[in-house]
Structures are given as structure tokens and as C-alpha cells.
PDB file of C-alpha atoms and ligand atoms in Angstrom:
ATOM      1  CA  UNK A   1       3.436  -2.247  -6.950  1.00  0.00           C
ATOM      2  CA  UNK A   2      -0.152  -2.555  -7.401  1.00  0.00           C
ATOM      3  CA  UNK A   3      -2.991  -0.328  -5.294  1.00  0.00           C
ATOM      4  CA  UNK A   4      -5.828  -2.123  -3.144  1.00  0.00           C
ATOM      5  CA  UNK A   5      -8.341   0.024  -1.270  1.00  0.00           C
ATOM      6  CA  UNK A   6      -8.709  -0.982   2.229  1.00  0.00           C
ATOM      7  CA  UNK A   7     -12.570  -0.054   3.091  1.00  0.00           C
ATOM      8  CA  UNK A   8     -15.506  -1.390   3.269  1.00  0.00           C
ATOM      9  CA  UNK A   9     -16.955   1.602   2.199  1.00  0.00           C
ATOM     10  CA  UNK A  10     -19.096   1.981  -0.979  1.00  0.00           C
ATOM     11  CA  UNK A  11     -18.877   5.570  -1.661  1.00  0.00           C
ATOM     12  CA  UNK A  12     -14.924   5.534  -1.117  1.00  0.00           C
ATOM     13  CA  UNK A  13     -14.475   2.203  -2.823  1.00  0.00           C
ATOM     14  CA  UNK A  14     -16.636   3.685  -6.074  1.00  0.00           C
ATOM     15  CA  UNK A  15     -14.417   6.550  -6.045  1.00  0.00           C
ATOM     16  CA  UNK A  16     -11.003   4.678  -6.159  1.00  0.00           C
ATOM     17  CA  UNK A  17     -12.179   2.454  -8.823  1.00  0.00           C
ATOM     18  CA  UNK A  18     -13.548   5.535 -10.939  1.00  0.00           C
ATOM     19  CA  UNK A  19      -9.872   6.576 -10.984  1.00  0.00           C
ATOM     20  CA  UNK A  20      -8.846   3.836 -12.545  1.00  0.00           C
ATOM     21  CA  UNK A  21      -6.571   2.631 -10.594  1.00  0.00           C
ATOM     22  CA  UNK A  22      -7.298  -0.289  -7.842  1.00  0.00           C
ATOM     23  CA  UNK A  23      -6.568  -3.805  -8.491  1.00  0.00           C
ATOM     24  CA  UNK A  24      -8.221  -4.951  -5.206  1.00  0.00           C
ATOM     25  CA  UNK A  25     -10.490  -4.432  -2.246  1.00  0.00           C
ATOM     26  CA  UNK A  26      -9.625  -5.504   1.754  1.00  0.00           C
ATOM     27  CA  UNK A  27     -12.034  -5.502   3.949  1.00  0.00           C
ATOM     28  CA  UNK A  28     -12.056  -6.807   7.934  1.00  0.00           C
ATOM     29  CA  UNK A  29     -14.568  -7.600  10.402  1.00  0.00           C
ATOM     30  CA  UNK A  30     -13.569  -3.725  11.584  1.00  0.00           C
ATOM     31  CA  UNK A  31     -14.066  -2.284   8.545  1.00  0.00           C
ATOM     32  CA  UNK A  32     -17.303  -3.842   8.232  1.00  0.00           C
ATOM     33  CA  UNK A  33     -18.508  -3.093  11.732  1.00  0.00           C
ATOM     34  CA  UNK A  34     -18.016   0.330  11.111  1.00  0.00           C
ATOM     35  CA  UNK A  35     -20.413   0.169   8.282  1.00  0.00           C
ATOM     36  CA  UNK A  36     -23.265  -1.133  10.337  1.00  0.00           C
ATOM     37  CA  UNK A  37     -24.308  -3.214   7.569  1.00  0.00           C
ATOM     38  CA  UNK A  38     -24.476  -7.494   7.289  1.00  0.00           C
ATOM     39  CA  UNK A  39     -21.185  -8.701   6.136  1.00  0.00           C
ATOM     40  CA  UNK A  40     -22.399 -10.684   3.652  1.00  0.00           C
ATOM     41  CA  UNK A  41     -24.560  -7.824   1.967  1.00  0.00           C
ATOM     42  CA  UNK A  42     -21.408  -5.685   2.199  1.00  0.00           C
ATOM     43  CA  UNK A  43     -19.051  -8.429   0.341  1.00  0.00           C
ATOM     44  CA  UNK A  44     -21.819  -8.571  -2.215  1.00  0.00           C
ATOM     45  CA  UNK A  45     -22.365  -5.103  -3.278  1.00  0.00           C
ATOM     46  CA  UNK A  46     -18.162  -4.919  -3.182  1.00  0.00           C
ATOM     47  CA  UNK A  47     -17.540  -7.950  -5.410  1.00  0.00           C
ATOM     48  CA  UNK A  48     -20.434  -6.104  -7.750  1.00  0.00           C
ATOM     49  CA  UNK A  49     -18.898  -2.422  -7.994  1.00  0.00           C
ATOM     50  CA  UNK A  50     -15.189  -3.740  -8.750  1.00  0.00           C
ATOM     51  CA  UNK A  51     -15.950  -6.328 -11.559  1.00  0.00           C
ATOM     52  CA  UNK A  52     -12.168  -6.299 -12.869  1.00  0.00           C
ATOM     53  CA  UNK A  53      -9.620  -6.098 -10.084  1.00  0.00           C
ATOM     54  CA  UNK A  54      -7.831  -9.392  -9.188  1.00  0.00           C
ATOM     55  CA  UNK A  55      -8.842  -9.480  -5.441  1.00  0.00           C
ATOM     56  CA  UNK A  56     -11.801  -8.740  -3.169  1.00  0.00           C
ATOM     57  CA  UNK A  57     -10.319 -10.007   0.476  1.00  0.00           C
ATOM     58  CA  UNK A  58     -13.503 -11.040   2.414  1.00  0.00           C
ATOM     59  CA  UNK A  59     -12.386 -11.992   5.999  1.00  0.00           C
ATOM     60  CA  UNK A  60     -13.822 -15.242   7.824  1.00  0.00           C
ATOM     61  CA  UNK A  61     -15.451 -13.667  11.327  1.00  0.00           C
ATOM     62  CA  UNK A  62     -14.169 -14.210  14.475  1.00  0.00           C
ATOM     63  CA  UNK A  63     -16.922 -16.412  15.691  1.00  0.00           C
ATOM     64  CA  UNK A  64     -14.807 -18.972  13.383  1.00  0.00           C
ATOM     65  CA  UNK A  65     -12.311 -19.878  15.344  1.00  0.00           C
ATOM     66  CA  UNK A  66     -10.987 -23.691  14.165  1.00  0.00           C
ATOM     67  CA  UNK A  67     -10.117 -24.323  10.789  1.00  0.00           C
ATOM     68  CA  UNK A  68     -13.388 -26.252   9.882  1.00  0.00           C
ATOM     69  CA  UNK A  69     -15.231 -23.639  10.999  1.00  0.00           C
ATOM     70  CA  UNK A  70     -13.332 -21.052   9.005  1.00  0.00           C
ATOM     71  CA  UNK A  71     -13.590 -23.478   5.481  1.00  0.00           C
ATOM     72  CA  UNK A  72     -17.261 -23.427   6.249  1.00  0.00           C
ATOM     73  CA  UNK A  73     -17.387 -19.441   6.552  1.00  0.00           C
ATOM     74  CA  UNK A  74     -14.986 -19.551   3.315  1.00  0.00           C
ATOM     75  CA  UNK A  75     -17.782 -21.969   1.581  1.00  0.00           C
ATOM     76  CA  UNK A  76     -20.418 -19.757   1.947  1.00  0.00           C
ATOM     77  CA  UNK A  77     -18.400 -16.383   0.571  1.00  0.00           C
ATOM     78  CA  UNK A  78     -17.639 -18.157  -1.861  1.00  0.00           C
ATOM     79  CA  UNK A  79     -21.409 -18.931  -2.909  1.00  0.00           C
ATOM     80  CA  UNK A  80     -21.545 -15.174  -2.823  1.00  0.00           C
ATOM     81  CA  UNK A  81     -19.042 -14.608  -5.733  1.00  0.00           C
ATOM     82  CA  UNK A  82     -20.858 -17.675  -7.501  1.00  0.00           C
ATOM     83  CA  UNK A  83     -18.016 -18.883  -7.449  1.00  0.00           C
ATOM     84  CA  UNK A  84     -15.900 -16.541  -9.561  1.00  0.00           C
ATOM     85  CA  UNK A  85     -12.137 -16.137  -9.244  1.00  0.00           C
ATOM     86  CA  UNK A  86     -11.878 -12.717  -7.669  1.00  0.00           C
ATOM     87  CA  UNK A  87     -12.896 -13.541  -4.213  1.00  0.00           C
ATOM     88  CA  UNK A  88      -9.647 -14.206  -1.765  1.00  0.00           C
ATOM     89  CA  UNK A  89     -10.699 -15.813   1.130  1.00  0.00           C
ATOM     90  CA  UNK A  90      -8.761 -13.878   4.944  1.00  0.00           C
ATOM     91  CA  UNK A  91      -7.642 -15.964   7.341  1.00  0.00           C
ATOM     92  CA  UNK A  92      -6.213 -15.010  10.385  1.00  0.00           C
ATOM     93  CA  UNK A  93      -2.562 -15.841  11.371  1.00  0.00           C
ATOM     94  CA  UNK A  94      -2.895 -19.005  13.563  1.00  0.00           C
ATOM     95  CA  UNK A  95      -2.483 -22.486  13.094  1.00  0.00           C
ATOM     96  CA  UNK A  96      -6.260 -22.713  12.307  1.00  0.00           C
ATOM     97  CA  UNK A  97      -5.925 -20.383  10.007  1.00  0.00           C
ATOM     98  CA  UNK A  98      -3.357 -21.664   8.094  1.00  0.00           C
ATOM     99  CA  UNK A  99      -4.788 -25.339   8.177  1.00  0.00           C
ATOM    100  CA  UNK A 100      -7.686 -23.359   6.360  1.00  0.00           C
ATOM    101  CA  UNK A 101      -5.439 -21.759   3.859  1.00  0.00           C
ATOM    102  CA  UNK A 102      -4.151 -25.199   3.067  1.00  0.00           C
ATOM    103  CA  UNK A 103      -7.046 -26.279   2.508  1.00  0.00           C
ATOM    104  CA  UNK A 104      -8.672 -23.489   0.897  1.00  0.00           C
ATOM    105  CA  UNK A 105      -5.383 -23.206  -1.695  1.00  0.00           C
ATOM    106  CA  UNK A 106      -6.067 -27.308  -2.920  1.00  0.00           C
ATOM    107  CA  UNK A 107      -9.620 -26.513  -3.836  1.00  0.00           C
ATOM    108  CA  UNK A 108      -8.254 -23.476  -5.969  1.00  0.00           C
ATOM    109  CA  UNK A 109      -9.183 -20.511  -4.083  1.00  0.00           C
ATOM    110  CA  UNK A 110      -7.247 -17.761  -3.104  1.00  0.00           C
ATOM    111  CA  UNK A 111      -6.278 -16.665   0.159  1.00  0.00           C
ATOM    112  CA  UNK A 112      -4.765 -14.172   2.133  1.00  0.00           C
ATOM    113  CA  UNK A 113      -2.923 -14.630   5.455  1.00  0.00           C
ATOM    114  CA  UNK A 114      -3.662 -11.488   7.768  1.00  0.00           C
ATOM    115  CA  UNK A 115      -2.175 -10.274  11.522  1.00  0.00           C
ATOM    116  CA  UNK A 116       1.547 -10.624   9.871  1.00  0.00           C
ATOM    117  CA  UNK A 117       3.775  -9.405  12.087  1.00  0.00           C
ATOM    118  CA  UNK A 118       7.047 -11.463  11.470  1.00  0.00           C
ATOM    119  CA  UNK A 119       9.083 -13.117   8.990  1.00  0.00           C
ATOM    120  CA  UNK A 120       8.327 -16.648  10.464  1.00  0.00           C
ATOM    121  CA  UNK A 121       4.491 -15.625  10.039  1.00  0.00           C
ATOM    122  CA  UNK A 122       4.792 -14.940   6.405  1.00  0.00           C
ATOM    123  CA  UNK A 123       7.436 -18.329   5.682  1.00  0.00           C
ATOM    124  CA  UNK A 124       4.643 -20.202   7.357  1.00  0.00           C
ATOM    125  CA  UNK A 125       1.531 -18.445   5.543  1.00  0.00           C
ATOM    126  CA  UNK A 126       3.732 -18.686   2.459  1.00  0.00           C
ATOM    127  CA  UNK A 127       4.554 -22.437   3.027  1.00  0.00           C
ATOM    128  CA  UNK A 128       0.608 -22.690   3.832  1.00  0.00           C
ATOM    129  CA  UNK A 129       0.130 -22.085   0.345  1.00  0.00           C
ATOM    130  CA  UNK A 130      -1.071 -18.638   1.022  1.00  0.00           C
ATOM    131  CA  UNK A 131      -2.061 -16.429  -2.588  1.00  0.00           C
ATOM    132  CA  UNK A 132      -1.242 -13.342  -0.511  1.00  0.00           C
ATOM    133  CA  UNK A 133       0.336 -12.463   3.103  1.00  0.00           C
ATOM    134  CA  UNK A 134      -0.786  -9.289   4.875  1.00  0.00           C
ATOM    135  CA  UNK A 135       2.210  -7.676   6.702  1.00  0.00           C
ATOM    136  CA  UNK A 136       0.745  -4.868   9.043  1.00  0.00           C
ATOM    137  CA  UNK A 137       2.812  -2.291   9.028  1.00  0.00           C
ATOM    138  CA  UNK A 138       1.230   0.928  10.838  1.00  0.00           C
ATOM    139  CA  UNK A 139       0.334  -1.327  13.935  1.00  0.00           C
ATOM    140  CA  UNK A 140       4.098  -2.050  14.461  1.00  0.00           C
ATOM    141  CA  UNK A 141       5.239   1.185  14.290  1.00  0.00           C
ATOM    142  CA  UNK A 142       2.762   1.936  17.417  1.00  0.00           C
ATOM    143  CA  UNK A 143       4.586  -0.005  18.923  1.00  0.00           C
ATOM    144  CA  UNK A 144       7.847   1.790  18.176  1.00  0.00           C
ATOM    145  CA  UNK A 145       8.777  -1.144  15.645  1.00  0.00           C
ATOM    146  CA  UNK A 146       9.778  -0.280  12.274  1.00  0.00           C
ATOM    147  CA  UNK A 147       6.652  -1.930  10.024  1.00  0.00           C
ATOM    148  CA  UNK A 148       8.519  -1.204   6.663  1.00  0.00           C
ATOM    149  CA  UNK A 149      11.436  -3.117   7.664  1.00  0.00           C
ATOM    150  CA  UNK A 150       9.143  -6.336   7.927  1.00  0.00           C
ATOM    151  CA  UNK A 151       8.535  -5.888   4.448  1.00  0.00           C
ATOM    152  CA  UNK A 152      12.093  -5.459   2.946  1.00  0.00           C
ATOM    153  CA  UNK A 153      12.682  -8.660   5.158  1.00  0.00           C
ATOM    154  CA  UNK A 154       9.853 -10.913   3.870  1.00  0.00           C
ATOM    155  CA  UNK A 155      10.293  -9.162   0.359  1.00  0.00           C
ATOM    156  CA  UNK A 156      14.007 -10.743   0.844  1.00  0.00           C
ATOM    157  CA  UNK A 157      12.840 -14.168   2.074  1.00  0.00           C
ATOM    158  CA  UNK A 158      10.461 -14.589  -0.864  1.00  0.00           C
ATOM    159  CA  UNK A 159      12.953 -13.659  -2.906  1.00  0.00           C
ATOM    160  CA  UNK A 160      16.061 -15.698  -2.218  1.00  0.00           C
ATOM    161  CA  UNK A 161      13.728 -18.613  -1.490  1.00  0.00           C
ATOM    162  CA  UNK A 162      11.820 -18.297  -4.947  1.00  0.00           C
ATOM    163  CA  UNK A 163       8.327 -18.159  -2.458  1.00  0.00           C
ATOM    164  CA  UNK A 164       5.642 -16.903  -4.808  1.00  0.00           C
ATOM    165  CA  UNK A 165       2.596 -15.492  -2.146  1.00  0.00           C
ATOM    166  CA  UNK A 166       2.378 -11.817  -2.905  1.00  0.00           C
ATOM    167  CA  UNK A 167       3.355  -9.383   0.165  1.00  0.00           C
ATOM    168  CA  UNK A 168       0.181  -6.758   0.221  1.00  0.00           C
ATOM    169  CA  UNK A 169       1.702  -4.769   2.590  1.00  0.00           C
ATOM    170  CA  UNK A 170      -1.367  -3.676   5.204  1.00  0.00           C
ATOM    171  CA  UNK A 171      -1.834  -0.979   8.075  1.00  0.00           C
ATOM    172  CA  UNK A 172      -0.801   1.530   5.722  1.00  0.00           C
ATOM    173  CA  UNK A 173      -1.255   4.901   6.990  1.00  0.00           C
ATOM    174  CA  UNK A 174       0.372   7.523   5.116  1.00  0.00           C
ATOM    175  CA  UNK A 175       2.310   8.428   1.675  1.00  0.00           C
ATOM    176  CA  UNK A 176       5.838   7.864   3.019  1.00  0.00           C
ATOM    177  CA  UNK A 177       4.704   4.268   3.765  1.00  0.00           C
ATOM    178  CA  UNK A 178       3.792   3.779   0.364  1.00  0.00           C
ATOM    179  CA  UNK A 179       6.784   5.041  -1.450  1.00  0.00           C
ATOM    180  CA  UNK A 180       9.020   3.158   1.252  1.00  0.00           C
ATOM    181  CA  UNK A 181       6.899  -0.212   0.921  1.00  0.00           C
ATOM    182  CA  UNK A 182       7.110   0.263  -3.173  1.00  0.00           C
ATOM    183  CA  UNK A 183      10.712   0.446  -3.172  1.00  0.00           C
ATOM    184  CA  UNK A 184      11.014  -2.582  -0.912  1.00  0.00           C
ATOM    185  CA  UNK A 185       9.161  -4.857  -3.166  1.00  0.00           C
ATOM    186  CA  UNK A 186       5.803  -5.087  -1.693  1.00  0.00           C
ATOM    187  CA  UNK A 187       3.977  -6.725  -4.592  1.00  0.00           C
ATOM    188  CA  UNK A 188       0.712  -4.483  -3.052  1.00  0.00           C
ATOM    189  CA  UNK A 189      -0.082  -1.815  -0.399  1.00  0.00           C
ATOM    190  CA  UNK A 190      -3.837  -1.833   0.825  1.00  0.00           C
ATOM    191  CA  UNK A 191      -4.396   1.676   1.851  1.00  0.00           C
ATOM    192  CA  UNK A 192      -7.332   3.934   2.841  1.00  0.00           C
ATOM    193  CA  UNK A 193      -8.877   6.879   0.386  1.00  0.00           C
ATOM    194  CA  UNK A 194      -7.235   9.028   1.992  1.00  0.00           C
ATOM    195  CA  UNK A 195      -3.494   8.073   1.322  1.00  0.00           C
ATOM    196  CA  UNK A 196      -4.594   7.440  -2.151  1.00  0.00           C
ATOM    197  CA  UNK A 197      -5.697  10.875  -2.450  1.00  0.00           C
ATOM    198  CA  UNK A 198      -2.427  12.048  -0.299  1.00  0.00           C
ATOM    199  CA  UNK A 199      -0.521  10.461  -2.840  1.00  0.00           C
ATOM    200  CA  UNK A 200      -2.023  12.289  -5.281  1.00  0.00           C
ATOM    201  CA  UNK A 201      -0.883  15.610  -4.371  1.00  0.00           C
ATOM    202  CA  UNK A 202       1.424  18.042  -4.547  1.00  0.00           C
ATOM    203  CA  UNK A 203       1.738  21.635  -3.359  1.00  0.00           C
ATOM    204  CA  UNK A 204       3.511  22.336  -6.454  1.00  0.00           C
ATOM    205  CA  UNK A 205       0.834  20.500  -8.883  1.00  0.00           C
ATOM    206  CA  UNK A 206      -1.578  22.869  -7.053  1.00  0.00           C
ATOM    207  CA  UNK A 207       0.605  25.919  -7.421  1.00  0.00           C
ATOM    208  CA  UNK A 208       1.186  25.134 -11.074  1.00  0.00           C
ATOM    209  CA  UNK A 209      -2.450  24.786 -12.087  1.00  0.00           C
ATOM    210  CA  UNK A 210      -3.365  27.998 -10.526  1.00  0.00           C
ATOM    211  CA  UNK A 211      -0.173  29.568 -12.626  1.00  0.00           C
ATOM    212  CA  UNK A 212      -1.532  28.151 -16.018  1.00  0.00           C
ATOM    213  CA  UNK A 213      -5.413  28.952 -14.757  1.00  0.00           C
ATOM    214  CA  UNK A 214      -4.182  32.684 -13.841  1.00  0.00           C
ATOM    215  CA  UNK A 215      -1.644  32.715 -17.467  1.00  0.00           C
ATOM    216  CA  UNK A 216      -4.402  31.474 -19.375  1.00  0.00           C
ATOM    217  CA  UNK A 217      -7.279  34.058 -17.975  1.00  0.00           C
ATOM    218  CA  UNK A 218      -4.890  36.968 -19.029  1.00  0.00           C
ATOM    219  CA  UNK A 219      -4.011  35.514 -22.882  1.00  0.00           C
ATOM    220  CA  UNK A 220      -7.749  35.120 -23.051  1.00  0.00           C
ATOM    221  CA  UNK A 221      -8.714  38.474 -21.644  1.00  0.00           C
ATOM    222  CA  UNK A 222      -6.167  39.961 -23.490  1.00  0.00           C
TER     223      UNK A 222
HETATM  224  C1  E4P B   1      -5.461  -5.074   5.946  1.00  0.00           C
HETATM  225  O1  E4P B   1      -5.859  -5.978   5.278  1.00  0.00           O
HETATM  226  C2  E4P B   1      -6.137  -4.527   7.125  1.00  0.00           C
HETATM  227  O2  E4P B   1      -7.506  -4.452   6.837  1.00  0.00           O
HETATM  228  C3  E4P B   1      -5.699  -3.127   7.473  1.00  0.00           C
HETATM  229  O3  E4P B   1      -4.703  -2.643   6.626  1.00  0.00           O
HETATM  230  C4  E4P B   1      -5.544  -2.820   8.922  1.00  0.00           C
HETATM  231  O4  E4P B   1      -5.131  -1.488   9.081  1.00  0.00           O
HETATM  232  P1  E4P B   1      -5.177  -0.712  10.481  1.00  0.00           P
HETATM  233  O5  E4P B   1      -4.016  -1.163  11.300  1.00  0.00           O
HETATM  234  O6  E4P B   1      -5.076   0.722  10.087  1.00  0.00           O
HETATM  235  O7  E4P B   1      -6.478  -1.080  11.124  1.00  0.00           O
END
């Protein structure tokens, strides 16, 4: 299962990629809010600071609300990327939306489905032509639904029905959702800095450096 960073953040983004170990960016209209920066600026700087992953997810905004309007919001990110292949165009889960990602997948760009909350959603994203689908897990378990399930299902579907979209699965919020969402056959999980640096760490790792830190003071000290 590959890693995206979900943030529109620059210092957090920098930091995952440093590590060596994103192969995408999501961002939402959210995310980007919370920046207090333009959207397009944002998308910009992203697309510049992660050169080599596969996938920066810019999401159309939610002034567009028909399909035309969000091909001519997709139009213009693209312009942003100069039209390189890393930019995935979001489109919300609605008729609209998948119109667009119809649309969008002809001309040769990819796309990602968001708001994916059943397996119907993702057959129809899927069917829609859709590069990736967005399952959001986190948001279903707030609503006492079990999110990972969703994924094992849709993992299932794609499977048995030879679909090829890629299940990122989104609304990740902490290390047990990643392990379970790995195992399940999530192609991607889209997480936060934090989880990734949840996920890498263990009391023991901690309590074994400070062993070989405290072993190797003595040999040296004699
Ligand atoms: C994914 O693409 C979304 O940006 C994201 O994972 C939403 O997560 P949240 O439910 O924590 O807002």
C-alpha cells in the first residue's frame, strides 16, 4: 500500500517527502481553508515541492456545482501543472461529479472520486472511469459505522470484477486504521503527519536506542 499525505500544509508536506516516503498529496477545500492562503497558490507551491510522487489531488470548489462548471475548474488546475501528469483532478460524489470524471478520464487526466461512503458510490465512480476513489473512513466510524469494512468491501468488488480505479482509502485517523486498511487491499491511505509519524513509533524502538546510547557511553568511557 502506498502513503499520500493529506495536508495542505507546506511545512508538514516538506517533511513527509524528506522521508522519503509519499507517493501523493490530497488536499480539500478544508484543508485549504485552514491555510488561509488562495487555492490556486497553494496547489502550485504543492505540485512544486513533490516533483516525483504519482498524485497531487487538487479538489474542484464548491462554488462548482454542475459538471461543466467543475471541467472548467479542472481546466484551469490543470494550466497550473502545465499540464503535467501528476495533477488528479477531485470531484465530489454526485452525478455532476461523475459526468466530470467521465469527461475528465477521455481527455487523459486523472481523477479522483471523493465523499465515498458506499460500495454503489465506488462501482459508480469506478464505472465513471475514476483513476482513484476516496472511501472516507474516519467519518463513518463517527457515525458508529465501521469505515474499514467499506474498504475490504470495495477492495472485494474491484477485485472479483477486475475494476482497476485505485481505493485511497481517506479520513484516516490513526495507526490501527492504517495497518487494518493495508491488509484489506487499499491500494493507498491518505493520512495526516501525524499518523505517519504514529506509525513510526514504537515504545520499544525508543527503549532500545536509549539501551545502545546508555551501552555505548559505558564501552566508550570505559
Ligand atoms: C481525503 O481525501 C480527505 O481530504 C480526508 O481524508 C478527509 O478526512 P477527515 O474526515 O479527517 O476530514
Amino acid at each position: 500500500m502506498k502513503l499520500f499525505i493529506d495536508s495542505a500544509n507546506v511545512a508538514d508536506i516538506k517533511k513527509a517527502y524528506k522521508v522519503g516516503v509519499l507517493s501523493g498529496v490530497t488536499t480539500n477545500p478544508s484543508l485549504v481553508a485552514k491555510e488561509g492562503v488562495k487555492f490556486e497558490d497553494r496547489i502550485e507551491e504543492i505540485l512544486k515541492l513533490v516533483p516525483k510522487v504519482e498524485s497531487v489531488s487538487a479538489e474542484v470548489t464548491p462554488e462548482a456545482e454542475t459538471a461543466e462548471e467543475m471541467i472548467a475548474q479542472a481546466e484551469e488546475l490543470i494550466k497550473i501543472n502545465n499540464y503535467d501528469k501528476n495533477i488528479t483532478i477531485k470531484l465530489p460524489m454526485t452525478l455532476d461529479g461523475l459526468e466530470a470524471c467521465r469527461y475528465l478520464t477521455d481527455k487523459g487526466i486523472k481523477t479522483n472520486v471523493t465523499l465515498i461512503f458506499t460500495v454503489n458510490q465506488a462501482l459508480l465512480a469506478a464505472r465513471a472511469g475514476a483513476t482513484y476513489v476516496s472511501p472516507f473512513l474516519g467519518r463513518l466510524d463517527d457515525i458508529s459505522e465501521d469505515g474499514v469494512q467499506l474498504v475490504v468491501k470495495i477492495a472485494e468488488l474491484f477485485r472479483v470484477h477486475n475494476l482497476d480505479a485505485q481505493i485511497i482509502a481517506a479520513s484516516v485517523r490513526h495507526p490501527d486504521h492504517v495497518t487494518r486498511v493495508a491488509m484489506a487491499g487499499a491500494h493507498i491511505a491518505t493520512v495526516p503527519f501525524s499518523v505517519i509519524e504514529q506509525i513510526s513509533k514504537h515504545p520499544l524502538t525508543d527503549q532500545g536506542l536509549e539501551k545502545f546510547a546508555a551501552d555505548w557511553k559505558k564501552a566508550v568511557k570505559g
